[in-house]
CSV table of C-alpha atoms in Angstrom, one decimal:
chain,number,residue,atom,x,y,z
A,179,MET,CA,114.2,123.7,65.5
A,180,ALA,CA,113.7,120.0,65.6
A,181,SER,CA,116.3,118.0,67.5
A,182,GLY,CA,117.1,114.3,67.8
A,183,ASN,CA,115.9,114.5,71.4
A,184,ASP,CA,112.4,115.6,70.6
A,185,GLY,CA,109.8,113.8,72.5
A,186,PHE,CA,112.1,112.2,75.0
A,187,ASP,CA,111.1,114.3,78.0
A,188,GLU,CA,107.5,113.6,77.5
A,189,PHE,CA,108.2,109.9,77.1
A,190,ALA,CA,110.4,109.8,80.2
A,191,THR,CA,107.8,111.6,82.2
A,192,ALA,CA,105.1,109.2,81.2
A,193,ALA,CA,107.2,106.1,81.4
A,194,TRP,CA,108.9,106.9,84.8
A,195,PRO,CA,106.1,105.7,87.2
A,196,ARG,CA,105.9,102.3,85.5
A,197,LEU,CA,109.6,101.8,85.1
A,198,ARG,CA,110.2,103.0,88.7
A,199,ARG,CA,107.5,100.7,90.1
A,200,SER,CA,108.5,97.7,88.1
A,201,ALA,CA,112.1,98.1,89.2
A,202,HIS,CA,110.8,98.2,92.8
A,203,LEU,CA,108.9,95.0,92.3
A,204,LEU,CA,111.8,93.3,90.7
A,205,THR,CA,114.4,94.4,93.2
A,206,GLY,CA,112.5,95.1,96.4
A,207,ASP,CA,114.7,98.1,97.0
A,208,TYR,CA,113.5,101.6,96.7
A,209,HIS,CA,116.8,103.3,95.9
A,210,LEU,CA,118.0,100.5,93.7
A,211,ALA,CA,114.8,100.8,91.8
A,212,GLU,CA,115.4,104.5,91.2
A,213,ASP,CA,118.8,103.8,89.9
A,214,LEU,CA,117.7,101.0,87.6
A,215,ALA,CA,114.9,103.1,86.2
A,216,GLN,CA,117.3,106.0,85.7
A,217,THR,CA,119.8,103.8,83.9
A,218,ALA,CA,117.1,102.3,81.7
A,219,LEU,CA,116.0,105.8,80.7
A,220,ALA,CA,119.5,107.0,80.2
A,221,ARG,CA,120.2,104.2,77.8
A,222,THR,CA,117.0,104.9,76.0
A,223,PHE,CA,118.0,108.5,75.7
A,224,ALA,CA,121.4,107.4,74.2
A,225,HIS,CA,119.5,105.6,71.4
A,226,TRP,CA,116.5,107.9,71.3
A,227,ARG,CA,116.8,108.8,67.6
A,228,ARG,CA,116.3,105.1,66.7
A,229,VAL,CA,114.1,104.1,69.7
A,230,ARG,CA,111.5,106.8,69.3
A,231,ARG,CA,110.5,105.3,65.9
A,232,GLN,CA,109.8,102.0,67.7
A,233,ASP,CA,108.1,101.1,70.9
A,234,ALA,CA,110.1,103.1,73.3
A,235,MET,CA,108.3,101.7,76.4
A,236,ALA,CA,109.1,98.2,75.3
A,237,TYR,CA,112.7,99.2,74.7
A,238,SER,CA,113.1,100.8,78.1
A,239,ARG,CA,111.3,97.9,79.8
A,240,LYS,CA,113.6,95.4,78.2
A,241,VAL,CA,116.7,97.4,79.1
A,242,LEU,CA,115.5,97.6,82.7
A,243,VAL,CA,114.8,93.8,83.0
A,244,ASN,CA,118.2,93.0,81.4
A,245,LEU,CA,120.0,95.4,83.7
A,246,ASN,CA,118.5,93.6,86.6
A,247,ILE,CA,119.4,90.2,85.2
A,248,ASP,CA,123.0,91.4,84.7
A,249,ARG,CA,123.1,92.8,88.2
A,250,LEU,CA,122.0,89.5,89.7
A,251,ARG,CA,124.4,87.6,87.6
A,252,ARG,CA,127.3,89.6,88.8
A,253,ARG,CA,126.0,89.4,92.3
A,254,ARG,CA,127.4,92.8,93.0
A,255,MET,CA,126.3,96.3,92.3
A,256,VAL,CA,128.3,97.6,89.4
A,257,GLU,CA,126.2,100.3,87.9
A,258,VAL,CA,123.5,101.1,90.3
A,259,GLY,CA,125.1,100.8,93.7
A,260,GLY,CA,123.6,99.4,96.9
A,261,ASP,CA,123.1,95.9,98.2
A,262,SER,CA,122.5,92.6,96.6
A,263,ALA,CA,118.9,91.6,95.7
A,264,GLU,CA,118.8,89.1,98.5
A,265,HIS,CA,119.7,91.8,101.0
A,266,ALA,CA,117.3,94.2,99.4
A,267,MET,CA,114.5,91.6,99.5
A,268,GLY,CA,115.4,90.6,103.0
A,269,ARG,CA,115.1,94.2,104.1
A,270,GLN,CA,111.7,94.4,102.6
A,271,ALA,CA,110.7,91.3,104.4
A,272,ASP,CA,111.0,93.3,107.6
A,273,GLY,CA,108.0,95.3,106.3
A,274,GLN,CA,109.8,98.6,106.0
A,275,ASP,CA,110.5,100.2,102.7
A,276,ALA,CA,113.6,102.4,102.1
A,277,GLU,CA,111.8,105.4,103.5
A,278,GLY,CA,110.9,103.6,106.7
A,279,THR,CA,107.2,103.6,106.1
A,280,VAL,CA,104.9,100.6,106.0
A,281,THR,CA,102.3,101.1,103.2
A,282,ASP,CA,99.8,98.8,101.6
A,283,ARG,CA,101.8,98.6,98.5
A,284,ASP,CA,104.8,97.2,100.4
A,285,HIS,CA,102.9,94.0,101.1
A,286,VAL,CA,103.1,93.0,97.5
A,287,VAL,CA,106.9,93.7,97.5
A,288,ARG,CA,107.2,91.5,100.5
A,289,LEU,CA,105.2,88.8,98.9
A,290,LEU,CA,107.4,88.9,95.8
A,291,ALA,CA,110.4,88.4,97.9
A,292,VAL,CA,109.5,84.7,98.3
A,293,LEU,CA,109.8,84.2,94.6
A,294,THR,CA,112.9,83.3,92.7
A,295,ASP,CA,114.4,85.9,90.4
A,296,ARG,CA,112.9,84.3,87.4
A,297,GLU,CA,109.5,83.9,88.9
A,298,ARG,CA,109.5,87.5,89.9
A,299,ARG,CA,110.4,88.6,86.4
A,300,VAL,CA,107.6,86.4,84.9
A,301,VAL,CA,105.0,87.8,87.3
A,302,VAL,CA,106.0,91.4,86.7
A,303,LEU,CA,106.0,91.0,82.9
A,304,ARG,CA,102.8,89.0,82.8
A,305,HIS,CA,100.7,90.7,85.5
A,306,TYR,CA,102.3,94.2,85.7
A,307,PHE,CA,103.2,94.9,82.2
A,308,ASP,CA,100.4,92.7,80.9
A,309,LEU,CA,102.5,90.9,78.3
A,310,GLY,CA,101.1,87.7,76.8
A,311,GLU,CA,102.8,84.4,77.5
A,312,ALA,CA,104.5,84.4,74.1
A,313,ALA,CA,105.7,87.9,74.5
A,314,THR,CA,107.0,87.2,78.0
A,315,ALA,CA,108.8,84.2,76.7
A,316,ASN,CA,110.3,86.2,73.9
A,317,GLU,CA,111.4,89.0,76.1
A,318,LEU,CA,113.1,86.7,78.6
A,319,GLY,CA,114.5,84.3,76.0
A,320,ILE,CA,112.9,81.2,77.5
A,321,ALA,CA,110.3,78.7,76.2
A,322,PRO,CA,106.6,79.5,76.5
A,323,GLY,CA,106.1,76.3,78.4
A,324,THR,CA,108.6,77.4,80.9
A,325,ILE,CA,106.7,80.6,81.4
A,326,LYS,CA,103.5,78.7,82.0
A,327,SER,CA,105.0,76.5,84.6
A,328,THR,CA,107.1,79.3,86.2
A,329,LEU,CA,104.0,81.5,86.5
A,330,SER,CA,101.9,78.7,87.9
A,331,ARG,CA,104.5,78.0,90.6
A,332,ALA,CA,104.9,81.7,91.4
A,333,LEU,CA,101.2,82.4,91.7
A,334,ALA,CA,100.8,79.5,94.0
A,335,LYS,CA,103.6,80.9,96.2
A,336,LEU,CA,101.8,84.2,96.1
A,337,ARG,CA,98.7,82.4,97.4
A,338,VAL,CA,96.6,83.4,94.4
A,339,SER,CA,93.4,81.5,94.8
A,340,GLU,CA,93.0,78.1,93.1
A,341,GLU,CA,90.1,79.4,91.0
A,342,SER,CA,92.0,82.4,89.9
A,343,LEU,CA,95.1,80.4,89.4
A,344,GLU,CA,93.3,78.1,87.0
A,345,GLU,CA,91.9,81.0,85.2
A,346,ALA,CA,95.4,82.6,84.9
A,347,VAL,CA,97.0,79.4,83.6
A,348,ARG,CA,94.2,79.0,81.1
A,349,GLN,CA,94.7,82.5,79.7
B,33,MET,CA,97.0,90.1,102.2
B,34,ASN,CA,97.2,86.9,104.2
B,35,GLU,CA,94.0,85.6,102.5
B,36,ASP,CA,94.1,84.1,99.1
B,37,LEU,CA,94.3,86.7,96.3
B,38,THR,CA,92.6,86.8,93.0
B,39,ILE,CA,94.6,87.7,90.0
B,40,ASN,CA,92.8,91.0,89.8
B,41,GLU,CA,93.7,91.8,93.4
B,42,LEU,CA,97.3,90.9,92.7
B,43,GLU,CA,97.4,93.1,89.7
B,44,ASP,CA,95.9,96.0,91.6
B,45,HIS,CA,98.6,95.6,94.3
B,46,LEU,CA,101.3,95.5,91.7
B,47,HIS,CA,100.1,98.7,90.2
B,48,ALA,CA,99.5,100.4,93.5
B,49,GLY,CA,102.8,102.2,93.7
B,50,GLU,CA,102.7,104.0,90.4
B,51,ARG,CA,102.6,107.4,92.0
B,52,GLU,CA,106.1,108.5,91.5
B,53,VAL,CA,106.6,111.7,89.4
B,54,LEU,CA,109.7,112.3,87.5
B,55,ASP,CA,111.2,115.5,88.8
B,56,ALA,CA,113.2,117.9,86.7
B,57,ALA,CA,116.5,117.2,88.4
B,58,THR,CA,116.2,113.5,87.8
B,59,LEU,CA,115.2,114.0,84.2
B,60,SER,CA,118.3,116.2,83.8
B,61,ALA,CA,120.5,113.6,85.3
B,62,ILE,CA,119.0,111.0,83.0
B,63,ARG,CA,119.7,113.1,79.9
B,64,ARG,CA,123.3,113.8,81.1
B,65,ARG,CA,124.0,110.1,81.6
B,66,GLY,CA,122.4,109.2,78.3
B,67,GLY,CA,124.4,112.0,76.6
B,68,ARG,CA,127.6,110.6,78.0
B,69,ARG,CA,126.7,107.2,76.7
B,70,ARG,CA,125.9,108.6,73.3
B,71,THR,CA,129.2,110.5,73.2
B,72,ALA,CA,131.1,107.3,74.1
B,73,ARG,CA,129.2,105.3,71.5
B,74,ARG,CA,129.9,107.9,68.7
B,75,THR,CA,133.5,107.8,69.6
B,76,LEU,CA,133.7,104.0,69.4
B,77,ILE,CA,131.8,103.9,66.2
B,78,ALA,CA,134.3,106.4,64.7
B,79,ILE,CA,137.1,104.3,66.0
B,80,GLY,CA,135.5,101.1,64.8
B,81,THR,CA,135.5,102.3,61.2
B,82,ALA,CA,139.2,103.0,61.6
B,83,ALA,CA,138.7,106.0,59.4
B,84,THR,CA,140.6,108.5,61.6
B,85,VAL,CA,143.8,108.7,63.3
B,86,ALA,CA,143.5,107.6,66.9
B,87,VAL,CA,146.7,109.0,68.0
B,88,VAL,CA,146.8,110.8,71.3
B,89,GLY,CA,149.3,113.5,71.3
B,90,LEU,CA,151.1,115.6,73.7
B,91,THR,CA,148.2,115.6,76.1
B,92,LEU,CA,149.5,114.3,79.3
B,93,THR,CA,146.1,113.9,80.7
B,94,LEU,CA,145.0,111.3,78.3
B,95,GLY,CA,144.7,107.7,79.1
B,96,MET,CA,141.3,107.3,77.5
B,97,PRO,CA,139.4,109.7,75.3
B,98,GLY,CA,137.5,111.9,77.7
B,99,SER,CA,139.3,115.2,77.6
B,100,GLY,CA,137.9,117.7,75.3
B,101,ASP,CA,135.0,116.3,73.4
B,102,SER,CA,136.0,112.7,74.1
B,103,GLN,CA,137.1,112.2,70.5
B,104,PRO,CA,140.4,110.4,70.5
B,105,ASP,CA,141.1,111.6,67.0
B,106,LYS,CA,141.0,115.2,68.2
B,107,ALA,CA,143.8,115.3,70.7
B,108,THR,CA,144.0,118.3,72.8
B,109,GLN,CA,147.4,119.8,73.1
B,110,VAL,CA,148.3,121.0,76.5
B,111,ALA,CA,151.3,123.2,75.9
B,112,ASP,CA,151.9,124.2,79.5
B,113,PRO,CA,150.5,121.9,82.1
B,114,PRO,CA,149.7,123.5,85.4
B,115,GLN,CA,152.5,123.6,88.0
B,116,GLU,CA,150.3,122.7,91.0
B,117,LEU,CA,147.2,120.8,92.0
B,118,ASP,CA,143.9,122.4,91.4
B,119,PRO,CA,142.0,123.0,94.7
B,120,LEU,CA,139.5,120.3,93.8
B,121,ALA,CA,142.3,117.8,93.0
B,122,GLU,CA,144.0,118.8,96.3
B,123,GLN,CA,140.7,118.0,98.1
B,124,ALA,CA,140.4,114.7,96.3
B,125,LEU,CA,143.9,113.8,97.3
B,126,ALA,CA,143.1,114.5,100.9
B,127,GLU,CA,139.7,113.0,101.1
B,128,ILE,CA,139.4,110.1,98.7
B,129,PRO,CA,140.9,106.9,100.1
B,130,GLY,CA,143.6,105.6,97.8
B,131,ALA,CA,144.1,108.8,95.9
B,132,VAL,CA,147.7,109.2,94.7
B,133,GLN,CA,149.4,112.3,93.3
B,134,VAL,CA,151.2,111.3,90.1
B,135,SER,CA,152.5,114.6,88.9
B,136,GLU,CA,152.7,118.3,90.0
B,137,TRP,CA,149.1,118.8,88.9
B,138,GLN,CA,147.6,115.3,88.7
B,139,VAL,CA,145.9,113.0,91.1
B,140,VAL,CA,144.7,109.4,90.3
B,141,LEU,CA,141.7,108.1,92.2
B,142,PRO,CA,141.0,104.4,92.6
B,143,PRO,CA,138.0,102.9,90.6
B,144,PRO,CA,134.7,103.7,92.2
B,145,ASP,CA,132.1,101.0,92.9
B,146,ALA,CA,130.2,101.9,89.8
B,147,GLN,CA,130.7,101.3,86.1
B,148,SER,CA,131.7,104.1,83.8
B,149,ASP,CA,129.3,105.3,81.2
B,150,TYR,CA,132.1,105.3,78.7
B,151,PHE,CA,132.1,101.6,78.0
B,152,HIS,CA,129.7,100.7,75.3
B,153,ASP,CA,130.3,97.3,74.1
B,154,SER,CA,128.8,96.7,70.8
B,155,PRO,CA,127.4,93.2,70.0
B,156,ASP,CA,128.9,93.8,66.6
B,157,SER,CA,132.5,93.7,68.0
B,158,GLU,CA,134.5,90.7,68.8
B,159,VAL,CA,138.0,90.2,70.2
B,160,VAL,CA,140.0,88.1,67.8
B,161,GLY,CA,142.7,85.9,69.5
B,162,ASP,CA,144.0,86.5,73.0
B,163,PRO,CA,144.2,90.0,74.5
B,164,VAL,CA,147.6,90.9,75.9
B,165,ALA,CA,147.8,92.2,79.4
B,166,LEU,CA,149.9,95.4,79.5
B,167,ALA,CA,150.6,95.7,83.3
B,168,ALA,CA,149.2,99.2,83.1
B,169,LYS,CA,145.9,100.9,83.7
B,170,THR,CA,143.4,103.0,81.8
B,171,TYR,CA,141.9,106.2,83.1
B,172,GLN,CA,138.8,108.3,82.7
B,173,GLY,CA,137.3,111.5,84.1
B,174,VAL,CA,135.1,111.8,87.2
B,175,THR,CA,131.9,112.6,85.2
B,176,MET,CA,132.2,109.5,83.1
B,177,PHE,CA,130.9,107.7,86.2
B,178,PRO,CA,127.4,108.1,87.7
B,179,ALA,CA,127.1,111.0,90.2
B,180,HIS,CA,126.3,108.6,93.0
B,181,ALA,CA,129.8,107.0,92.7
B,182,TRP,CA,131.3,110.2,94.2
B,183,PRO,CA,130.9,112.6,97.0
B,184,ASP,CA,128.8,115.6,95.8
B,185,TRP,CA,131.7,118.1,96.0
B,186,LEU,CA,133.8,116.0,93.7
B,187,TYR,CA,131.2,115.3,91.0
B,188,GLN,CA,129.7,118.7,91.1
B,189,GLY,CA,133.1,120.4,91.3
B,190,THR,CA,134.3,118.5,88.2
B,191,LEU,CA,131.0,119.3,86.4
B,192,ASP,CA,131.4,123.0,87.2
B,193,PHE,CA,134.9,122.8,85.8
B,194,GLU,CA,133.6,121.2,82.6
B,195,GLU,CA,130.7,123.5,82.2
B,196,ALA,CA,133.0,126.5,82.5
B,197,GLN,CA,134.9,125.4,79.3
B,198,PRO,CA,133.9,126.9,76.0
B,199,ASP,CA,132.7,123.6,74.6
B,200,PRO,CA,131.8,121.7,77.8
B,201,PRO,CA,133.4,118.3,77.7
B,202,VAL,CA,132.2,115.2,79.5
B,203,GLY,CA,134.7,113.1,81.5
B,204,SER,CA,137.4,115.7,81.3
B,205,MET,CA,140.7,115.0,83.2
B,206,ASP,CA,142.0,118.5,82.4
B,207,ASN,CA,141.4,119.6,86.0
B,208,GLY,CA,144.1,117.0,87.0
B,209,ILE,CA,141.7,114.4,88.5
B,210,LEU,CA,142.0,111.0,86.8
B,211,VAL,CA,140.1,107.9,87.7
B,212,GLU,CA,141.6,104.5,87.3
B,213,ALA,CA,139.2,102.6,85.0
B,214,GLY,CA,140.8,99.2,85.0
B,215,ASP,CA,143.6,97.1,83.6
B,216,ALA,CA,144.9,97.9,80.2
B,217,PHE,CA,145.0,95.2,77.5
B,218,LEU,CA,145.9,95.2,73.8
B,219,ALA,CA,143.7,93.3,71.6
B,220,CYS,CA,142.6,92.9,68.0
B,221,VAL,CA,138.9,93.8,67.6
B,222,SER,CA,136.8,93.0,64.7
B,223,TRP,CA,133.6,95.0,64.0
B,224,GLN,CA,130.8,93.4,62.1
B,225,ASN,CA,133.2,90.5,61.1
B,226,ASN,CA,135.6,92.9,59.3
B,227,THR,CA,139.3,92.5,59.6
B,228,CYS,CA,140.3,93.2,63.2
B,229,VAL,CA,142.1,96.3,64.2
B,230,PRO,CA,144.3,96.8,67.3
B,231,ALA,CA,142.6,98.4,70.2
B,232,LEU,CA,143.3,99.4,73.8
B,233,MET,CA,140.9,97.5,76.0
B,234,THR,CA,140.0,97.9,79.7
B,235,ARG,CA,139.3,95.0,82.0
B,236,THR,CA,137.1,96.3,84.8
B,237,ALA,CA,136.9,94.9,88.3
B,238,ASP,CA,134.0,92.6,87.4
B,239,GLY,CA,136.3,90.8,84.9
B,240,GLN,CA,134.6,92.3,81.8
B,241,LEU,CA,136.8,93.4,78.9
B,242,HIS,CA,135.7,96.6,77.3
B,243,TYR,CA,136.7,98.4,74.2
B,244,SER,CA,138.5,101.7,74.9
B,245,TRP,CA,139.9,103.0,71.7
B,246,GLY,CA,141.2,101.7,68.4
B,247,MET,CA,144.4,102.5,66.5
B,248,GLY,CA,145.3,103.5,63.0
B,249,THR,CA,144.8,105.6,60.0
B,250,GLU,CA,143.4,104.0,56.8
B,251,GLU,CA,147.0,103.3,55.9
B,252,PHE,CA,147.9,101.8,59.2
B,253,LEU,CA,149.6,98.4,58.7
B,254,LYS,CA,149.1,98.5,55.0
B,255,PRO,CA,152.1,97.0,53.0
B,256,GLY,CA,154.7,99.7,52.6
B,257,SER,CA,153.3,102.1,55.1
B,258,ASP,CA,155.3,103.8,57.8
B,259,MET,CA,155.2,103.1,61.5
B,260,GLU,CA,152.3,104.7,63.5
B,261,VAL,CA,152.6,105.4,67.1
B,262,PHE,CA,149.9,105.8,69.8
B,263,LEU,CA,150.1,107.0,73.3
B,264,SER,CA,148.1,106.7,76.4
B,265,GLY,CA,148.8,108.1,79.9
B,266,ASP,CA,150.3,105.7,82.3
B,267,TYR,CA,150.4,106.4,86.0
B,268,SER,CA,150.5,102.9,87.2
B,269,THR,CA,154.0,103.4,88.6
B,270,GLY,CA,152.8,106.3,90.7
B,271,ALA,CA,154.4,108.8,88.4
B,272,ALA,CA,153.3,110.3,85.0
B,273,GLY,CA,154.5,108.2,82.1
B,274,GLN,CA,153.2,106.9,78.8
B,275,LEU,CA,151.9,103.6,77.5
B,276,ALA,CA,153.2,103.5,73.9
B,277,PHE,CA,152.0,101.4,71.0
B,278,ALA,CA,153.4,101.1,67.5
B,279,GLY,CA,152.6,99.1,64.5
B,280,LEU,CA,154.5,98.1,61.3
B,281,PRO,CA,153.3,96.0,58.4
B,282,GLY,CA,154.9,92.6,58.1
B,283,THR,CA,156.3,90.3,60.7
B,284,ASP,CA,159.9,91.3,60.6
B,285,VAL,CA,160.1,93.1,63.9
B,286,ALA,CA,162.0,91.2,66.5
B,287,ARG,CA,162.9,93.9,68.9
B,288,VAL,CA,161.7,97.4,69.7
B,289,GLU,CA,163.1,100.3,71.7
B,290,PHE,CA,161.2,103.2,73.0
B,291,VAL,CA,163.4,106.2,73.6
B,292,THR,CA,162.3,109.1,75.9
B,293,THR,CA,163.0,112.8,75.5
B,294,ASP,CA,165.6,112.6,78.2
B,295,GLY,CA,167.4,109.7,76.5
B,296,ASN,CA,166.2,106.7,78.5
B,297,VAL,CA,165.7,103.6,76.4
B,298,VAL,CA,163.0,101.1,77.2
B,299,VAL,CA,163.0,97.8,75.5
B,300,GLY,CA,159.4,97.1,74.6
B,301,ARG,CA,157.4,94.1,73.7
B,302,VAL,CA,156.7,92.8,70.2
B,303,HIS,CA,153.3,91.2,69.8
B,304,GLN,CA,153.6,89.0,66.7
B,305,GLY,CA,150.4,87.2,65.9
B,306,LEU,CA,148.1,89.8,67.5
B,307,VAL,CA,147.3,91.2,64.1
B,308,GLU,CA,147.8,88.5,61.5
B,309,GLY,CA,150.7,89.3,59.2
B,310,ASP,CA,151.7,92.5,61.0
B,311,SER,CA,153.9,93.6,64.0
B,312,MET,CA,152.4,95.4,67.0
B,313,MET,CA,154.7,96.8,69.7
B,314,SER,CA,154.1,98.2,73.2
B,315,GLY,CA,156.1,99.7,76.0
B,316,ARG,CA,155.6,101.5,79.3
B,317,VAL,CA,157.7,104.7,79.1
B,318,PRO,CA,158.7,106.8,82.0
B,319,GLY,CA,158.4,110.5,81.0
B,320,GLU,CA,157.8,111.4,77.4
B,321,LEU,CA,158.4,109.3,74.3
B,322,ALA,CA,160.7,110.8,71.6
B,323,ARG,CA,161.3,108.0,69.1
B,324,VAL,CA,160.6,104.3,68.5
B,325,ILE,CA,163.1,102.1,66.9
B,326,ALA,CA,162.1,98.7,65.4
B,327,TYR,CA,164.8,96.0,64.7
B,328,ASP,CA,164.7,92.8,62.8
B,329,ALA,CA,166.0,89.5,64.0
B,330,ASP,CA,169.5,90.4,62.7
B,331,GLY,CA,169.6,93.6,64.6
B,332,GLU,CA,169.1,95.7,61.6
B,333,VAL,CA,166.9,98.8,62.0
B,334,ILE,CA,163.7,98.5,60.2
B,335,GLU,CA,162.5,101.9,61.1
B,336,ASP,CA,163.7,104.7,63.4
B,337,HIS,CA,160.7,106.7,64.0
B,338,PRO,CA,161.0,110.1,65.7
B,339,LEU,CA,157.8,111.5,67.1
B,340,ARG,CA,156.8,114.8,65.5
B,341,ASP,CA,155.3,117.5,67.7
B,342,CYS,CA,151.8,118.3,67.0
B,343,ASP,CA,151.3,121.4,64.8
B,344,SER,CA,147.6,121.5,65.6
B,345,PRO,CA,145.5,120.2,68.4
B,346,VAL,CA,143.2,118.6,65.9
B,347,ASP,CA,144.0,115.3,64.2
B,348,CYS,CA,147.3,115.5,65.9
B,349,GLU,CA,149.5,112.7,64.7
B,350,VAL,CA,152.6,112.0,66.8
B,351,ARG,CA,155.4,110.7,64.7
């Protein structure tokens, strides 16, 4: 018999790696990322009947990004537990992830730690989720021009090559 | 990665960690948390339409909807509360810092460092005017909070208790374990710009004010209608009591008395202006409330309102 939850498990399974990874990129903390991704999917499940008719991945992504913004605003962990983003990022800067292993993928997390919260969000939405400039601006509620300048600054901090940077800014 | 990166290399690095697989236990936890949130939202929508009675009856466990199916319009009548602590409540009292025994069978735990899934604040709702601090607390069940907020034995033990019930509830306090959710406030809340209705609100530790439950039948505060009374558990004194609310149409009420079953009289507060053109009243009552008496400015009784025992655990209206 059809239920209002049909399709959620398949969606969650497919979306999990990206949500989990993007949360790690945004927070720099492995466990915090797990909690954020879980919370985003739990909220998606709560609204599944409506969300499944739309772009469920976009909905979950937006919930996740907003949860992280709320968390940073409050400067304390209310829903997901753990340390502040600064501490989390600081720990990553030591080169160890939460499991105590140093892997290649941690380098990018360490690199992202030098960015401001907004710069990190813009990089993740533009270059991880592959959103366009207008879509990124819309999702974050800031002007497209601000996205461009924020991205340019962030990529420079990440030492993206001049050539590539110009190409990125042109896009 | 000390050399300059290209955009493609950056994107490859960003995507490099997508190897996590969602395991069945995590998926189950996600569905459970989402389900709790959905239940809470349904409850608030039901309350927001003010179509049902939001009177919480003889259930001593209630401070917030969360017992039974979490529907505040379906009060669960507990005829004979237990005479002693459940073993899990006993363990919570012994092991959770700040836990306090408030009755023969109930223990109150301090708020955990995690937000309840109960609160679902609709962008369509708005507090009209100033909320009134009640110098009391609101309460929820252990499983209204994320599992990581608690030791495994407490969360799992409460979950086991709930799942053993015929219609497994979420956030039950019927095992005698209550969690302080925050400070209680009375406010008038408007939904989708409709006329505001009185509601119990909770201010959590982060300073946010959340809708807890609303009050009133369709006739509540209508001209000519009788008083309606609403109860919530109050354990803020360290003993079991009740936080009582009453409402009458018009602005004649100048004084209110809450009378308990053992004859104590508590002079309550009258909140004129909270609901435009009507009188809201509140009081913290030790023990159980028996009647509410509203007086006008001349000391004349406007209404002497005895609470009627619940005949049924469903749509139980205490008058």
